[in-house]
Amino acid sequence: LPHGFGGYKIPAPQMSTRPSAPFEIAIPKFPQQAITSIIHRISGLVLSIGFAGIGTLALFGSANVSIYWEYFYLHYPALMYLAKLAIAFPLILHFTNGIRHMLWDANPEWMNSCNALNKHALAALVFASIIAFFLIFFC
């Protein structure tokens, strides 16, 4: 708009730098390395909570943990793949990202560019997906 509020004319150099809407906010995009780091931490948290729950069930439950797993398998067979996915994918993803971080710490010059980091993050995600798929359907 060439005119502002009340007919005030905005000079041409300010037109290109001013936001077009009164509440336009520039939201920066997270780099892929930050996203994979956050996912790595979230998967570690999910695994900690899950293993703490299984450990608590093993300590204070009335039966062995494998009996609960068999009960779930017999009564909800359609959800078995989802349950396996909920265990296998975060475990493998956390493991592969941990290896990637160890390699990064050991050889910082090996991953000194953003493209290399993005490729390694994508490779870890693809590897985790393939291994999790194998564990879900073949184990």
PDB file of C-alpha atoms in Angstrom:
ATOM      1  CA  LEU A   1       0.000   0.000   0.000  1.00  0.00           C
ATOM      2  CA  PRO A   2       1.448   3.377  -0.926  1.00  0.00           C
ATOM      3  CA  HIS A   3      -0.441   5.113   1.868  1.00  0.00           C
ATOM      4  CA  GLY A   4      -0.354   4.359   5.564  1.00  0.00           C
ATOM      5  CA  PHE A   5      -3.060   5.082   8.110  1.00  0.00           C
ATOM      6  CA  GLY A   6      -4.891   8.344   7.685  1.00  0.00           C
ATOM      7  CA  GLY A   7      -3.468   9.087   4.261  1.00  0.00           C
ATOM      8  CA  TYR A   8       0.124   9.369   5.485  1.00  0.00           C
ATOM      9  CA  LYS A   9       2.397   8.485   2.588  1.00  0.00           C
ATOM     10  CA  ILE A  10       5.233   6.066   3.419  1.00  0.00           C
ATOM     11  CA  PRO A  11       8.535   6.925   1.701  1.00  0.00           C
ATOM     12  CA  ALA A  12       9.651   4.387  -0.920  1.00  0.00           C
ATOM     13  CA  PRO A  13      12.816   3.170   0.930  1.00  0.00           C
ATOM     14  CA  GLN A  14      10.750   2.313   3.998  1.00  0.00           C
ATOM     15  CA  MET A  15       8.170   0.416   1.938  1.00  0.00           C
ATOM     16  CA  SER A  16      10.495  -2.520   1.318  1.00  0.00           C
ATOM     17  CA  THR A  17      11.715  -2.825   4.920  1.00  0.00           C
ATOM     18  CA  ARG A  18       8.441  -2.407   6.732  1.00  0.00           C
ATOM     19  CA  PRO A  19       6.191  -5.399   7.403  1.00  0.00           C
ATOM     20  CA  SER A  20       3.119  -5.671   5.236  1.00  0.00           C
ATOM     21  CA  ALA A  21       0.874  -6.535   8.178  1.00  0.00           C
ATOM     22  CA  PRO A  22       0.883  -4.952  11.624  1.00  0.00           C
ATOM     23  CA  PHE A  23       1.600  -8.289  13.362  1.00  0.00           C
ATOM     24  CA  GLU A  24       3.991  -9.832  10.864  1.00  0.00           C
ATOM     25  CA  ILE A  25       6.799 -11.520  12.772  1.00  0.00           C
ATOM     26  CA  ALA A  26       9.752 -13.232  11.183  1.00  0.00           C
ATOM     27  CA  ILE A  27      10.082 -16.721  12.661  1.00  0.00           C
ATOM     28  CA  PRO A  28      13.559 -18.144  12.155  1.00  0.00           C
ATOM     29  CA  LYS A  29      13.858 -21.695  10.879  1.00  0.00           C
ATOM     30  CA  PHE A  30      15.723 -24.148  13.109  1.00  0.00           C
ATOM     31  CA  PRO A  31      18.728 -25.767  11.457  1.00  0.00           C
ATOM     32  CA  GLN A  32      18.485 -29.502  10.905  1.00  0.00           C
ATOM     33  CA  GLN A  33      21.264 -30.116  13.427  1.00  0.00           C
ATOM     34  CA  ALA A  34      19.207 -28.440  16.159  1.00  0.00           C
ATOM     35  CA  ILE A  35      16.134 -30.466  15.251  1.00  0.00           C
ATOM     36  CA  THR A  36      18.033 -33.767  15.342  1.00  0.00           C
ATOM     37  CA  SER A  37      19.636 -32.789  18.652  1.00  0.00           C
ATOM     38  CA  ILE A  38      16.216 -32.032  20.141  1.00  0.00           C
ATOM     39  CA  ILE A  39      14.835 -35.328  18.786  1.00  0.00           C
ATOM     40  CA  HIS A  40      17.831 -37.141  20.294  1.00  0.00           C
ATOM     41  CA  ARG A  41      17.104 -35.647  23.708  1.00  0.00           C
ATOM     42  CA  ILE A  42      13.367 -36.327  23.472  1.00  0.00           C
ATOM     43  CA  SER A  43      13.980 -39.953  22.471  1.00  0.00           C
ATOM     44  CA  GLY A  44      16.319 -40.316  25.469  1.00  0.00           C
ATOM     45  CA  LEU A  45      13.645 -38.897  27.752  1.00  0.00           C
ATOM     46  CA  VAL A  46      10.956 -41.201  26.318  1.00  0.00           C
ATOM     47  CA  LEU A  47      13.231 -44.218  26.715  1.00  0.00           C
ATOM     48  CA  SER A  48      14.071 -43.258  30.302  1.00  0.00           C
ATOM     49  CA  ILE A  49      10.412 -42.932  31.222  1.00  0.00           C
ATOM     50  CA  GLY A  50       9.535 -46.192  29.461  1.00  0.00           C
ATOM     51  CA  PHE A  51      12.341 -48.197  31.041  1.00  0.00           C
ATOM     52  CA  ALA A  52      11.588 -46.695  34.457  1.00  0.00           C
ATOM     53  CA  GLY A  53       7.960 -47.779  34.034  1.00  0.00           C
ATOM     54  CA  ILE A  54       8.964 -51.294  33.009  1.00  0.00           C
ATOM     55  CA  GLY A  55      11.416 -51.472  35.910  1.00  0.00           C
ATOM     56  CA  THR A  56       8.760 -50.318  38.350  1.00  0.00           C
ATOM     57  CA  LEU A  57       6.348 -52.882  36.943  1.00  0.00           C
ATOM     58  CA  ALA A  58       8.988 -55.581  37.316  1.00  0.00           C
ATOM     59  CA  LEU A  59       9.699 -54.608  40.929  1.00  0.00           C
ATOM     60  CA  PHE A  60       6.170 -54.054  42.187  1.00  0.00           C
ATOM     61  CA  GLY A  61       3.993 -55.906  39.675  1.00  0.00           C
ATOM     62  CA  SER A  62       2.209 -59.112  40.542  1.00  0.00           C
ATOM     63  CA  ALA A  63       3.701 -61.048  37.620  1.00  0.00           C
ATOM     64  CA  ASN A  64       6.693 -61.134  35.285  1.00  0.00           C
ATOM     65  CA  VAL A  65       6.859 -58.353  32.684  1.00  0.00           C
ATOM     66  CA  SER A  66       6.688 -60.865  29.822  1.00  0.00           C
ATOM     67  CA  ILE A  67       3.249 -61.950  31.065  1.00  0.00           C
ATOM     68  CA  TYR A  68       1.971 -58.396  30.626  1.00  0.00           C
ATOM     69  CA  TRP A  69       3.427 -58.352  27.112  1.00  0.00           C
ATOM     70  CA  GLU A  70       1.665 -61.650  26.258  1.00  0.00           C
ATOM     71  CA  TYR A  71      -1.604 -60.341  27.701  1.00  0.00           C
ATOM     72  CA  PHE A  72      -1.317 -57.233  25.517  1.00  0.00           C
ATOM     73  CA  TYR A  73      -0.506 -59.411  22.484  1.00  0.00           C
ATOM     74  CA  LEU A  74      -3.518 -61.697  23.038  1.00  0.00           C
ATOM     75  CA  HIS A  75      -6.058 -58.961  23.722  1.00  0.00           C
ATOM     76  CA  TYR A  76      -4.825 -56.246  21.338  1.00  0.00           C
ATOM     77  CA  PRO A  77      -3.033 -57.953  18.426  1.00  0.00           C
ATOM     78  CA  ALA A  78      -3.642 -55.021  16.058  1.00  0.00           C
ATOM     79  CA  LEU A  79      -1.782 -52.666  18.383  1.00  0.00           C
ATOM     80  CA  MET A  80       1.230 -54.943  18.679  1.00  0.00           C
ATOM     81  CA  TYR A  81       3.023 -53.337  15.726  1.00  0.00           C
ATOM     82  CA  LEU A  82       2.419 -49.886  17.177  1.00  0.00           C
ATOM     83  CA  ALA A  83       3.751 -51.006  20.557  1.00  0.00           C
ATOM     84  CA  LYS A  84       6.855 -52.465  18.916  1.00  0.00           C
ATOM     85  CA  LEU A  85       7.322 -49.225  16.971  1.00  0.00           C
ATOM     86  CA  ALA A  86       7.015 -47.185  20.170  1.00  0.00           C
ATOM     87  CA  ILE A  87       9.885 -49.202  21.662  1.00  0.00           C
ATOM     88  CA  ALA A  88      12.133 -49.955  18.679  1.00  0.00           C
ATOM     89  CA  PHE A  89      12.224 -46.633  16.850  1.00  0.00           C
ATOM     90  CA  PRO A  90      13.253 -44.351  19.758  1.00  0.00           C
ATOM     91  CA  LEU A  91      15.794 -46.934  20.915  1.00  0.00           C
ATOM     92  CA  ILE A  92      17.479 -47.286  17.516  1.00  0.00           C
ATOM     93  CA  LEU A  93      17.221 -43.551  16.766  1.00  0.00           C
ATOM     94  CA  HIS A  94      18.804 -42.643  20.099  1.00  0.00           C
ATOM     95  CA  PHE A  95      21.542 -45.214  19.546  1.00  0.00           C
ATOM     96  CA  THR A  96      22.396 -44.031  16.010  1.00  0.00           C
ATOM     97  CA  ASN A  97      22.355 -40.366  17.028  1.00  0.00           C
ATOM     98  CA  GLY A  98      24.599 -41.238  19.964  1.00  0.00           C
ATOM     99  CA  ILE A  99      27.095 -42.839  17.579  1.00  0.00           C
ATOM    100  CA  ARG A 100      26.867 -39.781  15.322  1.00  0.00           C
ATOM    101  CA  HIS A 101      27.591 -37.479  18.269  1.00  0.00           C
ATOM    102  CA  MET A 102      30.546 -39.631  19.370  1.00  0.00           C
ATOM    103  CA  LEU A 103      31.995 -39.522  15.847  1.00  0.00           C
ATOM    104  CA  TRP A 104      31.451 -35.794  15.743  1.00  0.00           C
ATOM    105  CA  ASP A 105      33.274 -35.342  19.070  1.00  0.00           C
ATOM    106  CA  ALA A 106      36.157 -37.587  18.008  1.00  0.00           C
ATOM    107  CA  ASN A 107      36.608 -36.025  14.539  1.00  0.00           C
ATOM    108  CA  PRO A 108      35.298 -32.448  14.470  1.00  0.00           C
ATOM    109  CA  GLU A 109      36.978 -31.734  11.133  1.00  0.00           C
ATOM    110  CA  TRP A 110      35.136 -34.703   9.622  1.00  0.00           C
ATOM    111  CA  MET A 111      31.809 -32.915  10.044  1.00  0.00           C
ATOM    112  CA  ASN A 112      32.788 -29.282   9.675  1.00  0.00           C
ATOM    113  CA  SER A 113      30.214 -28.305   7.065  1.00  0.00           C
ATOM    114  CA  CYS A 114      26.448 -28.038   7.385  1.00  0.00           C
ATOM    115  CA  ASN A 115      25.951 -30.278   4.343  1.00  0.00           C
ATOM    116  CA  ALA A 116      27.973 -33.081   5.954  1.00  0.00           C
ATOM    117  CA  LEU A 117      26.017 -32.713   9.199  1.00  0.00           C
ATOM    118  CA  ASN A 118      22.701 -32.810   7.340  1.00  0.00           C
ATOM    119  CA  LYS A 119      23.776 -35.905   5.402  1.00  0.00           C
ATOM    120  CA  HIS A 120      24.862 -37.701   8.560  1.00  0.00           C
ATOM    121  CA  ALA A 121      21.652 -36.753  10.375  1.00  0.00           C
ATOM    122  CA  LEU A 122      19.581 -38.014   7.455  1.00  0.00           C
ATOM    123  CA  ALA A 123      21.645 -41.215   7.279  1.00  0.00           C
ATOM    124  CA  ALA A 124      21.061 -41.824  11.014  1.00  0.00           C
ATOM    125  CA  LEU A 125      17.316 -41.296  10.571  1.00  0.00           C
ATOM    126  CA  VAL A 126      17.108 -43.621   7.554  1.00  0.00           C
ATOM    127  CA  PHE A 127      19.218 -46.284   9.279  1.00  0.00           C
ATOM    128  CA  ALA A 128      17.041 -46.087  12.397  1.00  0.00           C
ATOM    129  CA  SER A 129      13.879 -46.370  10.289  1.00  0.00           C
ATOM    130  CA  ILE A 130      15.153 -49.436   8.416  1.00  0.00           C
ATOM    131  CA  ILE A 131      16.310 -51.242  11.554  1.00  0.00           C
ATOM    132  CA  ALA A 132      13.102 -50.365  13.428  1.00  0.00           C
ATOM    133  CA  PHE A 133      11.035 -51.654  10.489  1.00  0.00           C
ATOM    134  CA  PHE A 134      13.013 -54.899  10.555  1.00  0.00           C
ATOM    135  CA  LEU A 135      12.526 -55.272  14.321  1.00  0.00           C
ATOM    136  CA  ILE A 136       8.808 -54.563  14.122  1.00  0.00           C
ATOM    137  CA  PHE A 137       7.886 -56.985  11.380  1.00  0.00           C
ATOM    138  CA  PHE A 138      10.498 -59.727  11.719  1.00  0.00           C
ATOM    139  CA  CYS A 139      11.052 -60.091  15.473  1.00  0.00           C
TER     140      CYS A 139
END
